Short mmCIF file of C-alpha atoms in Angstrom, two decimals:
data_model
loop_
_atom_site.label_atom_id
_atom_site.label_comp_id
_atom_site.label_asym_id
_atom_site.label_seq_id
_atom_site.Cartn_x
_atom_site.Cartn_y
_atom_site.Cartn_z
CA MET Z 1 -13.05 -41.95 90.67
CA SER Z 2 -10.39 -39.45 92.83
CA ALA Z 3 -7.70 -41.72 91.22
CA TRP Z 4 -8.76 -40.85 87.83
CA LEU Z 5 -9.24 -37.33 88.32
CA SER Z 6 -5.56 -37.29 90.14
CA SER Z 7 -4.13 -38.67 86.84
CA TRP Z 8 -5.46 -36.11 84.77
CA ARG Z 9 -4.42 -33.45 86.64
CA LEU Z 10 -1.00 -34.71 86.29
CA VAL Z 11 -1.43 -34.52 82.67
CA TRP Z 12 -2.61 -30.92 83.12
CA LEU Z 13 0.56 -30.07 84.81
CA ALA Z 14 2.48 -31.85 82.59
CA LEU Z 15 0.92 -29.80 79.73
CA GLN Z 16 2.37 -26.68 81.61
CA SER Z 17 5.63 -28.00 82.25
CA ARG Z 18 8.62 -26.23 80.61
CA ARG Z 19 10.49 -29.18 79.86
CA THR Z 20 7.60 -30.89 78.30
CA ALA Z 21 7.24 -27.70 76.41
CA ALA Z 22 10.89 -27.66 75.43
CA VAL Z 23 11.08 -31.55 74.25
CA SER Z 24 7.74 -31.23 72.27
CA LEU Z 25 8.81 -28.08 70.29
CA LEU Z 26 12.45 -29.50 69.68
CA SER Z 27 10.50 -32.58 67.80
CA PHE Z 28 9.54 -29.91 65.16
CA SER Z 29 13.36 -29.15 64.51
CA SER Z 30 13.65 -33.11 63.82
CA GLY Z 31 10.66 -33.26 61.50
CA LEU Z 32 11.98 -30.63 59.09
CA PRO Z 33 14.88 -32.44 57.35
CA LEU Z 34 13.22 -35.80 57.72
CA GLY Z 35 10.30 -34.25 55.25
CA LEU Z 36 12.92 -32.69 53.19
CA VAL Z 37 15.05 -35.92 52.56
CA TRP Z 38 12.65 -38.38 52.63
CA ILE Z 39 9.66 -36.64 50.40
CA ALA Z 40 10.78 -33.10 49.00
CA ILE Z 41 14.31 -33.84 47.45
CA PRO Z 42 13.14 -37.03 45.49
CA THR Z 43 10.11 -35.06 44.36
CA TRP Z 44 12.08 -32.02 43.03
CA LEU Z 45 14.72 -34.26 41.33
CA ALA Z 46 12.03 -36.16 39.54
CA ARG Z 47 10.69 -32.72 38.44
CA GLU Z 48 13.78 -31.88 37.19
CA GLY Z 49 14.10 -34.99 34.85
CA VAL Z 50 16.67 -37.16 37.17
CA ASP Z 51 17.05 -40.49 36.01
CA ILE Z 52 14.85 -42.56 38.33
CA ARG Z 53 17.74 -44.84 39.12
CA ILE Z 54 19.75 -41.99 40.74
CA ILE Z 55 16.58 -40.87 42.64
CA GLY Z 56 16.44 -44.30 43.79
CA LEU Z 57 20.08 -44.14 45.09
CA PHE Z 58 19.12 -40.75 46.95
CA THR Z 59 17.11 -43.08 49.34
CA LEU Z 60 20.43 -44.36 50.97
CA ALA Z 61 20.56 -41.16 52.36
CA GLN Z 62 18.03 -42.58 55.06
CA ALA Z 63 20.75 -44.73 56.34
CA PRO Z 64 22.19 -42.38 59.23
CA TRP Z 65 18.68 -42.59 60.99
CA SER Z 66 19.57 -46.42 60.84
CA PHE Z 67 22.88 -46.37 62.10
CA LYS Z 68 23.01 -43.47 64.18
CA PHE Z 69 23.76 -45.62 67.39
CA LEU Z 70 27.60 -46.07 65.87
CA TRP Z 71 28.40 -42.20 66.74
CA SER Z 72 25.97 -41.68 69.65
CA PRO Z 73 28.69 -42.33 72.25
CA LEU Z 74 30.54 -39.07 71.17
CA MET Z 75 27.80 -36.98 72.71
CA ASP Z 76 27.82 -39.22 75.92
CA ARG Z 77 31.46 -38.60 76.11
CA TYR Z 78 32.31 -35.57 75.13
CA THR Z 79 30.92 -31.75 76.16
CA LEU Z 80 31.25 -28.79 73.84
CA PRO Z 81 32.40 -25.70 74.98
CA LEU Z 82 28.87 -24.35 75.90
CA PRO Z 83 28.65 -24.59 79.77
CA ARG Z 84 25.48 -22.93 79.80
CA LEU Z 85 23.48 -25.08 77.71
CA GLY Z 86 24.92 -28.30 78.88
CA ARG Z 87 25.92 -31.44 77.01
CA LYS Z 88 22.65 -32.42 75.01
CA LEU Z 89 21.50 -29.09 74.41
CA GLY Z 90 24.98 -27.74 73.14
CA TRP Z 91 25.00 -30.86 70.60
CA THR Z 92 21.58 -30.07 69.59
CA LEU Z 93 22.35 -26.04 68.83
CA LEU Z 94 25.63 -27.12 67.08
CA TRP Z 95 23.74 -29.83 64.67
CA GLN Z 96 20.78 -26.97 64.17
CA ILE Z 97 23.43 -24.56 62.91
CA ALA Z 98 24.83 -27.60 60.66
CA LEU Z 99 21.15 -28.11 59.29
CA LEU Z 100 20.90 -24.39 58.61
CA VAL Z 101 23.89 -24.14 56.72
CA THR Z 102 23.38 -27.22 54.70
CA THR Z 103 19.92 -26.43 53.64
CA LEU Z 104 20.97 -22.85 52.73
CA LEU Z 105 23.42 -24.60 50.48
CA LEU Z 106 21.19 -27.00 49.17
CA GLY Z 107 18.85 -23.76 48.12
CA GLY Z 108 22.16 -22.48 46.11
CA ALA Z 109 22.46 -25.80 44.39
CA ALA Z 110 19.04 -26.02 43.54
CA LEU Z 111 19.68 -23.06 41.40
CA ASN Z 112 21.95 -25.66 38.96
CA ALA Z 113 20.08 -28.99 39.45
CA ASP Z 114 22.77 -30.49 36.69
CA VAL Z 115 25.43 -31.03 39.65
CA ILE Z 116 23.68 -34.01 41.06
CA TRP Z 117 26.77 -35.02 42.97
CA ILE Z 118 26.79 -31.68 45.00
CA ILE Z 119 23.10 -32.58 45.68
CA GLY Z 120 23.75 -35.90 46.49
CA SER Z 121 26.45 -34.84 49.36
CA LEU Z 122 24.37 -32.17 50.69
CA THR Z 123 21.46 -34.56 51.00
CA LEU Z 124 23.66 -37.09 52.99
CA ALA Z 125 24.96 -34.30 54.92
CA ILE Z 126 21.40 -32.88 56.11
CA ALA Z 127 20.68 -36.48 56.81
CA PHE Z 128 23.44 -36.89 58.86
CA ALA Z 129 23.12 -33.70 60.93
CA SER Z 130 19.43 -34.56 61.33
CA ALA Z 131 20.52 -37.99 62.58
CA SER Z 132 22.73 -36.48 65.10
CA GLN Z 133 20.33 -33.84 66.39
CA ASP Z 134 17.67 -36.66 67.25
CA ILE Z 135 20.43 -38.61 69.01
CA ALA Z 136 20.91 -35.13 71.11
CA ILE Z 137 17.30 -34.44 71.48
CA ASP Z 138 16.34 -38.08 72.27
CA ALA Z 139 18.96 -38.30 74.91
CA TYR Z 140 18.14 -34.58 76.36
CA ALA Z 141 14.35 -36.13 76.58
CA VAL Z 142 15.65 -39.10 78.62
CA GLU Z 143 17.21 -36.82 80.90
CA ILE Z 144 15.24 -33.84 81.65
CA LEU Z 145 11.74 -35.27 81.73
CA GLU Z 146 9.94 -36.45 84.96
CA PRO Z 147 7.99 -39.95 84.76
CA ASP Z 148 4.86 -38.22 85.04
CA GLU Z 149 5.50 -35.95 82.14
CA GLN Z 150 7.08 -38.70 79.94
CA GLY Z 151 3.62 -39.88 78.57
CA VAL Z 152 2.10 -36.11 77.21
CA ALA Z 153 5.65 -35.18 76.22
CA VAL Z 154 5.95 -38.05 74.05
CA GLY Z 155 2.57 -37.93 72.63
CA ALA Z 156 2.86 -34.26 71.57
CA ARG Z 157 6.64 -34.99 70.55
CA ILE Z 158 5.92 -37.75 67.92
CA ALA Z 159 2.45 -35.79 66.75
CA ILE Z 160 4.73 -32.71 66.23
CA TYR Z 161 7.42 -34.55 64.74
CA ARG Z 162 5.09 -36.30 61.79
CA ALA Z 163 3.44 -33.44 61.31
CA ALA Z 164 6.36 -31.53 60.76
CA MET Z 165 7.73 -34.31 58.25
CA PHE Z 166 4.71 -34.34 55.92
CA VAL Z 167 3.85 -30.66 56.18
CA THR Z 168 7.24 -29.80 55.46
CA GLY Z 169 7.52 -32.26 52.57
CA GLY Z 170 4.07 -31.60 51.21
CA LEU Z 171 4.02 -27.78 51.76
CA THR Z 172 7.38 -27.39 50.35
CA ILE Z 173 6.25 -29.49 47.01
CA THR Z 174 3.19 -27.05 46.54
CA LEU Z 175 4.62 -23.81 47.20
CA ALA Z 176 7.91 -24.63 44.70
CA GLY Z 177 5.44 -25.20 42.22
CA LEU Z 178 4.22 -21.36 42.62
CA TRP Z 179 7.34 -19.87 43.58
CA SER Z 180 10.77 -21.96 42.98
CA TRP Z 181 12.63 -24.84 44.89
CA ALA Z 182 15.83 -22.84 45.74
CA GLY Z 183 13.43 -20.39 47.51
CA MET Z 184 11.79 -22.86 49.57
CA PHE Z 185 14.97 -24.55 50.44
CA ALA Z 186 16.13 -21.14 51.74
CA LEU Z 187 12.56 -20.41 53.91
CA LEU Z 188 13.19 -24.13 55.33
CA ALA Z 189 16.70 -23.34 56.47
CA LEU Z 190 15.33 -20.11 58.35
CA LEU Z 191 13.03 -22.11 60.00
CA TYR Z 192 15.76 -23.39 62.23
CA LEU Z 193 16.30 -20.08 63.54
CA PRO Z 194 13.30 -20.08 65.86
CA MET Z 195 14.26 -23.72 66.98
CA MET Z 196 17.74 -22.53 68.08
CA ALA Z 197 16.00 -20.24 70.09
CA VAL Z 198 14.40 -22.91 71.89
CA THR Z 199 17.35 -24.84 72.35
CA LEU Z 200 19.17 -21.70 74.19
CA LEU Z 201 15.90 -21.08 76.45
CA ALA Z 202 15.24 -24.51 77.44
CA PRO Z 203 15.39 -25.79 80.75
CA LYS Z 204 19.21 -27.18 81.55
CA SER Z 205 19.40 -31.12 82.26
CA ALA Z 206 20.32 -32.00 86.02
CA ALA Z 207 21.92 -35.10 84.21
CA ASP Z 208 24.79 -33.15 83.23
CA ARG Z 209 26.15 -33.55 86.81
CA LEU Z 210 26.13 -37.24 86.25
CA HIS Z 211 29.49 -39.10 85.96
CA THR Z 212 30.78 -38.61 82.47
CA PRO Z 213 32.45 -41.69 80.81
CA PRO Z 214 36.42 -41.00 81.31
CA SER Z 215 36.99 -42.49 77.85
CA LEU Z 216 35.41 -43.09 74.67
CA ARG Z 217 36.05 -46.97 74.96
CA GLU Z 218 33.97 -46.68 78.42
CA ALA Z 219 31.44 -44.55 76.42
CA VAL Z 220 30.96 -47.31 73.69
CA TRP Z 221 31.04 -50.09 75.91
CA GLU Z 222 29.53 -49.45 79.24
CA PRO Z 223 26.00 -48.49 78.08
CA PHE Z 224 25.67 -52.12 76.34
CA ILE Z 225 27.29 -53.96 79.35
CA GLY Z 226 24.88 -51.80 82.01
CA PHE Z 227 21.73 -53.28 80.24
CA LEU Z 228 22.78 -56.77 79.24
CA SER Z 229 24.20 -57.38 82.78
CA LYS Z 230 20.65 -57.06 83.98
CA ARG Z 231 18.68 -60.53 84.32
CA ARG Z 232 15.73 -59.55 81.83
CA ALA Z 233 17.35 -57.62 79.42
CA LEU Z 234 17.35 -60.12 76.54
CA GLU Z 235 13.33 -60.62 77.13
CA LEU Z 236 13.30 -57.02 77.22
CA LEU Z 237 15.14 -56.21 73.91
CA ALA Z 238 13.18 -59.33 72.50
CA PHE Z 239 10.04 -57.37 73.54
CA VAL Z 240 11.22 -54.19 71.97
CA VAL Z 241 11.73 -55.97 68.71
CA LEU Z 242 8.26 -58.23 68.60
CA TYR Z 243 5.64 -55.65 70.03
CA LYS Z 244 5.59 -53.84 67.08
CA LEU Z 245 6.36 -56.22 64.55
CA ALA Z 246 2.69 -57.38 63.58
CA ASP Z 247 1.54 -53.91 62.95
CA ASN Z 248 4.65 -53.07 60.80
CA LEU Z 249 4.03 -56.01 58.88
CA ALA Z 250 0.79 -55.15 58.19
CA GLY Z 251 1.09 -51.64 56.92
CA SER Z 252 4.52 -51.90 55.18
CA LEU Z 253 2.88 -53.00 52.06
CA VAL Z 254 -1.09 -51.43 52.48
CA ARG Z 255 -0.71 -49.44 49.28
CA PRO Z 256 -0.03 -52.22 47.13
CA PHE Z 257 -2.63 -54.31 48.71
CA LEU Z 258 -5.30 -51.94 48.37
CA VAL Z 259 -4.36 -51.17 44.54
CA GLN Z 260 -4.57 -55.02 44.08
CA VAL Z 261 -7.96 -55.21 45.64
CA GLY Z 262 -9.11 -52.55 43.16
CA PHE Z 263 -9.31 -48.97 44.83
CA ASN Z 264 -8.36 -46.31 42.70
CA ASP Z 265 -5.38 -43.59 43.18
CA PHE Z 266 -7.74 -41.20 44.99
CA ASP Z 267 -9.08 -43.71 47.28
CA VAL Z 268 -5.54 -45.00 48.39
CA GLY Z 269 -4.31 -41.26 48.77
CA VAL Z 270 -7.48 -40.39 51.08
CA ALA Z 271 -6.88 -43.41 53.22
CA THR Z 272 -3.22 -43.13 53.63
CA ALA Z 273 -2.20 -39.63 53.33
CA THR Z 274 -5.36 -37.79 54.84
CA ILE Z 275 -7.37 -40.38 57.19
CA GLY Z 276 -4.18 -42.28 57.94
CA LEU Z 277 -1.96 -39.56 58.72
CA ALA Z 278 -4.65 -37.76 60.85
CA ALA Z 279 -5.42 -40.80 62.76
CA THR Z 280 -1.85 -41.74 63.46
CA LEU Z 281 -1.17 -37.88 65.12
CA ILE Z 282 -4.28 -38.33 66.94
CA GLY Z 283 -3.42 -41.62 68.04
CA THR Z 284 -0.11 -40.83 69.15
CA PHE Z 285 -0.93 -37.78 71.23
CA LEU Z 286 -3.79 -39.72 72.62
CA GLY Z 287 -1.62 -42.66 73.36
CA GLY Z 288 0.90 -40.68 75.13
CA MET Z 289 -1.67 -38.76 77.63
CA LEU Z 290 -3.60 -41.99 78.51
CA THR Z 291 -0.25 -43.68 79.22
CA THR Z 292 0.15 -41.09 82.15
CA THR Z 293 -3.51 -41.46 83.30
CA MET Z 294 -3.59 -45.43 83.04
CA GLY Z 295 0.04 -46.37 83.68
CA LEU Z 296 2.80 -47.54 81.36
CA GLY Z 297 1.71 -51.13 81.88
CA HIS Z 298 -2.01 -50.81 81.37
CA ALA Z 299 -1.03 -48.70 78.38
CA LEU Z 300 1.08 -51.35 76.69
CA TRP Z 301 -1.26 -54.12 77.22
CA ALA Z 302 -4.42 -52.31 75.67
CA PHE Z 303 -3.00 -50.62 73.08
CA GLY Z 304 -0.82 -53.66 72.17
CA THR Z 305 -4.19 -55.85 71.86
CA LEU Z 306 -5.92 -52.86 69.93
CA GLN Z 307 -3.04 -52.92 67.55
CA ILE Z 308 -3.16 -56.65 66.60
CA LEU Z 309 -6.87 -56.65 66.56
CA SER Z 310 -6.81 -53.50 64.07
CA ASN Z 311 -5.40 -56.01 61.46
CA PHE Z 312 -8.66 -57.89 61.07
CA GLY Z 313 -10.02 -54.75 59.14
CA TYR Z 314 -7.53 -55.86 56.36
CA VAL Z 315 -8.70 -59.35 56.91
CA LEU Z 316 -12.57 -58.27 55.71
CA ILE Z 317 -11.02 -56.12 53.24
CA ALA Z 318 -9.11 -58.89 51.63
CA GLU Z 319 -12.40 -61.22 52.00
CA ILE Z 320 -15.02 -58.75 50.95
CA GLY Z 321 -13.46 -56.73 48.18
CA LEU Z 322 -14.02 -53.17 47.17
CA ASN Z 323 -15.75 -51.44 49.78
CA ARG Z 324 -14.86 -48.10 50.53
CA PRO Z 325 -16.39 -47.27 53.89
CA LEU Z 326 -15.06 -50.69 55.26
CA MET Z 327 -11.57 -49.62 53.66
CA TYR Z 328 -11.68 -46.20 55.14
CA GLY Z 329 -12.54 -47.37 58.29
CA ALA Z 330 -10.12 -50.20 58.65
CA MET Z 331 -7.43 -47.52 57.78
CA GLY Z 332 -8.55 -45.15 60.31
CA PHE Z 333 -8.81 -47.66 63.04
CA GLU Z 334 -5.51 -49.61 62.13
CA SER Z 335 -3.79 -46.03 62.38
CA ILE Z 336 -4.87 -44.43 65.46
CA THR Z 337 -4.15 -47.94 67.08
CA THR Z 338 -0.78 -47.74 65.88
CA GLY Z 339 -0.23 -44.06 66.87
CA MET Z 340 -1.33 -45.07 70.56
CA GLY Z 341 0.81 -48.12 70.70
CA THR Z 342 3.87 -45.86 69.53
CA GLY Z 343 2.89 -43.28 72.05
CA ALA Z 344 3.01 -45.88 74.92
CA PHE Z 345 6.15 -47.70 73.52
CA SER Z 346 7.90 -44.57 73.19
CA VAL Z 347 7.75 -44.09 77.27
CA LEU Z 348 9.22 -47.48 77.86
CA LEU Z 349 12.02 -46.70 75.51
CA LEU Z 350 12.64 -43.52 77.93
CA ARG Z 351 12.38 -45.69 81.22
CA MET Z 352 14.53 -48.27 79.71
CA THR Z 353 17.61 -45.87 79.16
CA GLN Z 354 20.22 -44.94 81.82
CA LYS Z 355 20.62 -41.14 82.18
CA GLN Z 356 24.42 -41.46 82.20
CA PHE Z 357 24.31 -43.25 78.77
CA SER Z 358 21.27 -41.44 77.70
CA ALA Z 359 22.65 -40.98 73.87
CA THR Z 360 23.99 -44.35 73.26
CA GLN Z 361 21.53 -46.43 74.86
CA TYR Z 362 18.07 -44.76 73.47
CA ALA Z 363 20.06 -44.43 70.01
CA LEU Z 364 20.44 -48.57 70.12
CA PHE Z 365 16.80 -49.05 71.48
CA SER Z 366 15.19 -46.69 68.83
CA SER Z 367 17.22 -48.64 66.20
CA LEU Z 368 16.02 -52.02 67.36
CA PHE Z 369 12.57 -50.69 67.48
CA ALA Z 370 12.70 -49.26 63.79
CA LEU Z 371 14.54 -52.84 62.68
CA PRO Z 372 11.10 -54.49 61.99
CA ARG Z 373 9.60 -51.39 60.53
CA ILE Z 374 12.88 -51.79 57.88
CA LEU Z 375 12.55 -55.22 57.53
CA ALA Z 376 8.90 -55.59 56.97
CA GLY Z 377 8.59 -54.78 53.56
CA PRO Z 378 10.86 -57.24 52.28
CA VAL Z 379 9.20 -59.97 54.62
CA THR Z 380 5.92 -59.10 53.68
CA GLY Z 381 6.50 -59.32 50.15
CA VAL Z 382 7.79 -63.05 50.43
CA VAL Z 383 4.99 -63.99 52.51
CA VAL Z 384 2.33 -62.47 50.56
CA ASP Z 385 3.46 -64.44 47.70
CA ALA Z 386 3.67 -67.60 49.26
CA VAL Z 387 0.22 -67.48 51.06
CA GLY Z 388 -1.94 -64.20 49.67
CA TRP Z 389 -3.11 -61.47 51.46
CA HIS Z 390 -6.10 -62.94 53.12
CA GLU Z 391 -3.90 -65.52 55.17
CA PHE Z 392 -1.29 -62.93 55.43
CA PHE Z 393 -3.10 -60.88 57.81
CA TRP Z 394 -4.25 -63.66 59.74
CA PHE Z 395 -0.85 -64.42 60.21
CA THR Z 396 0.22 -60.97 61.36
CA ILE Z 397 -2.57 -61.21 64.08
CA ALA Z 398 -0.97 -64.60 65.32
CA LEU Z 399 2.26 -63.07 64.90
CA GLY Z 400 1.30 -60.33 67.78
CA ILE Z 401 0.89 -62.92 70.26
CA PRO Z 402 4.79 -63.35 70.94
CA GLY Z 403 5.17 -59.63 71.87
CA MET Z 404 2.28 -59.61 74.42
CA LEU Z 405 3.80 -62.76 76.22
CA MET Z 406 7.14 -60.97 76.39
CA LEU Z 407 5.14 -58.27 78.06
CA GLN Z 408 3.67 -60.43 80.31
CA ARG Z 409 7.44 -61.27 81.62
CA PHE Z 410 8.33 -57.91 82.94
CA ALA Z 411 4.81 -56.46 83.05
CA PRO Z 412 2.12 -59.03 84.40
CA LEU Z 413 -1.20 -57.98 83.35
CA GLY Z 414 -2.95 -56.00 85.88
CA THR Z 415 0.52 -54.34 86.51
CA ARG Z 416 0.09 -50.13 86.42
CA GLU Z 417 3.77 -49.50 86.42
CA PRO Z 418 6.54 -52.00 85.38
CA GLU Z 419 9.80 -51.80 87.27
CA ILE Z 420 12.05 -51.31 84.19
CA GLU Z 421 14.36 -49.33 85.91
CA THR Z 422 15.17 -51.90 88.62
CA LEU Z 423 15.67 -55.06 86.90
CA ALA Z 424 17.70 -57.67 88.87
CA GLU Z 425 21.41 -57.58 88.19
CA ILE Z 426 23.14 -61.21 87.40
CA HIS Z 427 26.22 -62.51 89.50
CA PRO Z 428 28.49 -62.51 86.98
CA GLN Z 429 30.64 -65.98 86.34
CA ARG Z 430 34.16 -66.11 85.15
CA ARG Z 431 34.47 -67.65 81.65
CA THR Z 432 37.35 -68.27 79.36
CA ARG Z 433 37.65 -66.81 75.94
CA ALA Z 434 37.10 -69.96 74.42
CA ALA Z 435 33.71 -70.44 76.30
CA LEU Z 436 32.50 -67.11 74.89
CA ILE Z 437 33.59 -68.39 71.40
CA GLY Z 438 31.63 -71.67 71.86
CA ARG Z 439 28.45 -69.72 73.22
CA GLY Z 440 28.47 -67.33 70.32
CA LEU Z 441 29.08 -70.14 67.67
CA LEU Z 442 26.19 -72.39 69.25
CA GLY Z 443 24.03 -69.06 69.18
CA GLY Z 444 24.85 -68.64 65.44
CA VAL Z 445 24.03 -72.45 64.79
CA VAL Z 446 20.57 -72.23 66.32
CA ALA Z 447 19.98 -68.93 64.55
CA PHE Z 448 21.01 -70.62 61.19
CA VAL Z 449 18.75 -73.67 61.79
CA LEU Z 450 15.75 -71.37 62.69
CA ALA Z 451 16.20 -68.94 59.73
CA ALA Z 452 16.69 -71.83 57.20
CA LEU Z 453 13.69 -73.47 58.47
CA ALA Z 454 11.56 -70.30 58.25
CA VAL Z 455 12.85 -69.67 54.50
CA ALA Z 456 12.10 -73.51 53.50
CA LEU Z 457 8.78 -73.16 54.97
CA LEU Z 458 7.86 -70.25 53.42
CA GLU Z 459 8.78 -71.83 49.96
CA ALA Z 460 6.91 -74.84 51.11
CA ALA Z 461 3.77 -72.80 51.72
CA LYS Z 462 4.04 -70.80 48.46
CA ARG Z 463 4.08 -74.24 46.46
CA ALA Z 464 1.35 -75.65 48.55
CA HIS Z 465 -0.72 -72.30 48.02
CA ARG Z 466 0.08 -72.76 44.03
CA ALA Z 467 -0.72 -76.40 43.69
CA PRO Z 468 -3.17 -77.73 46.54
CA ASN Z 469 -2.87 -81.23 45.30
CA SER Z 470 0.74 -81.72 45.72
CA GLY Z 471 0.94 -81.55 49.43
CA PHE Z 472 3.08 -80.13 51.65
CA ASP Z 473 7.08 -80.82 51.05
CA LEU Z 474 9.45 -79.22 53.18
CA LEU Z 475 12.63 -81.02 52.32
CA SER Z 476 12.75 -79.92 48.77
CA PRO Z 477 12.95 -76.19 49.36
CA LEU Z 478 15.04 -76.88 52.38
CA ALA Z 479 17.58 -78.89 50.13
CA SER Z 480 17.33 -75.98 47.45
CA LEU Z 481 18.43 -73.56 49.93
CA PHE Z 482 21.85 -74.91 50.07
CA ALA Z 483 22.12 -75.23 46.30
CA PRO Z 484 21.36 -71.93 44.97
CA VAL Z 485 20.85 -71.48 41.14
CA ASP Z 486 19.70 -67.93 40.40
CA VAL Z 487 20.44 -64.50 42.31
CA SER Z 488 17.06 -64.88 44.40
CA ASP Z 489 18.33 -68.11 45.66
CA TRP Z 490 21.82 -66.40 46.68
CA VAL Z 491 20.02 -63.74 48.23
CA SER Z 492 18.01 -65.94 50.69
CA LEU Z 493 21.18 -67.90 51.34
CA PHE Z 494 22.93 -64.77 52.14
CA GLY Z 495 19.97 -63.54 54.30
CA VAL Z 496 20.40 -66.66 56.66
CA VAL Z 497 24.04 -66.86 56.97
CA LEU Z 498 23.98 -62.80 57.87
CA PHE Z 499 21.21 -63.40 60.56
CA SER Z 500 23.08 -66.46 61.91
CA VAL Z 501 26.43 -64.09 62.00
CA VAL Z 502 24.47 -61.11 63.56
CA PHE Z 503 23.01 -63.79 66.28
CA ALA Z 504 25.96 -65.06 67.07
CA LEU Z 505 27.68 -61.77 67.77
CA ALA Z 506 24.94 -60.85 69.82
CA THR Z 507 25.09 -64.03 71.88
CA ALA Z 508 28.81 -63.79 72.62
CA ALA Z 509 28.31 -60.10 73.51
CA THR Z 510 25.54 -60.98 76.11
CA VAL Z 511 27.85 -63.65 77.54
CA ALA Z 512 30.75 -61.27 77.85
CA ALA Z 513 28.48 -58.54 79.53
CA ARG Z 514 27.48 -61.39 82.16
CA SER Z 515 31.19 -62.88 82.79
CA LYS Z 516 33.77 -61.29 85.56
CA ARG Z 517 35.80 -58.91 83.88
#
C-alpha cells in the first residue's frame, strides 16, 4: 500500500513540475499545424471546388513527418545564437516563427485560392517547419524530463497534441463557414504567439553542456553507431516495429469495415470521431500516469496485452453484424487501450534515446514507430481481400504475440523497470569491406525469400478462400510473382525487391557498427 501511495505522490509531483508543464504545453504548438495540413486545408480546397486529384497530391505534404530523421542531425550539431534558450529551445523558437509567418501567408493566399501552386508550396513549408519543430521539442523532452516525470509528461503531451490537431482541424472548418478561411488561417497563426512565450519561459536543458558532435558527419553517424553497437539493439528495434503492429493493422481500415458491415455514416462518425477520439485521449493520459505508478515494464506488458485483446471486439462485430451497442463498446475499448499502449511506449522511446544525440535518435525511433501505421493500410487491404474481415481480425490478435515475445527479451514479465540505458556493449571485431558486403547481401537474400513467400502465401490464401474445393496451392502464386503481367504484379515484385534492399542496407550498417573502425 505504501509503495502505491508513493507512486501516486510521484505523479502529483510530476504534474507540478515546470519541466512537465513546458513539455506538455509545447505539444499544443505541434498539434496546430498537423490539424491544419491533415484536416483543414484539404477540406478548404474541396469547398473551393479544386480537382480531387489535386487535393490528393496535397497528402504528399505529410512526407516531412515521415522523413524528419534525415535533417534531425543538424539540430544536434549546430546551436543558434540564442544562448539563454539553449540548443533545442532555440531551434523550437525558430520553427515557431517560421510557422507563424507561413500560416499568415496562407491566410493571404486564401484570398485568391486560384493560385494553387502557392497554396501547395505554403502547405509543404508549414509541414516541413512543423516536422522540424517536432524534432526540437522531442529532443528537448528527452533532455529535460526526469525518469519519474516521463510517464505523466508523455500522457499529457500526447493528449494535448491530439486534441490540438483535431480541435484545430474541426474548429477551423466550423468557424470558416461562419467567417472566412483567410480570417481563420490568420487566427491560427496568432496562436503561435503564446506558444513562443512558453518556449522563452521554459526551463533550460542541462544537456546543452554535454559533448557536442564536432562535425556534421559525426552528428549523422554516431547516433546510429552508438545504438547499434549495443548487444540487444536489433531486438529492441524489432520490438519498436512489432509492439503496435497488430493494433495499427486492426485500426487502419476500421471505417470501411464498419461501412461494409452495414453501419450508417452517423454511426461511423460517432464511433470514430467522438467516442474513439475521447477514449484515445483519456487512454493516452491514463497510460502515461499509470506507467509512472506501475513501472515501465509492468505497463508495457499490461497495456500491450490489452491492446491485442481489444481486437476481439472487431471479431465479434464481423461475426454478429449490425449491433450498435457492441460496435460502440468495441470502438471505445480499442481506442482507450490503444492510447494506454501509446503512452507507455512513448516513455520507452524517451529512455532509449541518448541525450547527446536526442534529436537524431528520437526522430529515427519515432519514424520506426510510425512505420507500421504507414504500411498498415495497404497490407490490411491485401490481407482482407485474401481471407475476409473475420479471419483478418483473428490474424491481428495472433500477430500481437511476436511483439510480446520481443518484450520478454529485454523486460521479462515481472520486471518493473527495464534497464534500457545499460544494454551491454559488444566487443567489436575487425571485418573487411568484402565481409561487410557479404553480410549485407546475405541479409538481402533472406529478406527477399521471406517477402516473396509472404506475398505468395497471401495470394494462395485468397484463392483458397474464393474456391475452397481447389485446395491450397503455394507454388503457382510464387511462380507468377516472378512473371508479372499487369501493374499489380509489378507493384508486388517491386515491393519484395525494395524490402530486400532496405534489409540488406540495414544488415550492412549493423555489421559495420559492430566492427572495429
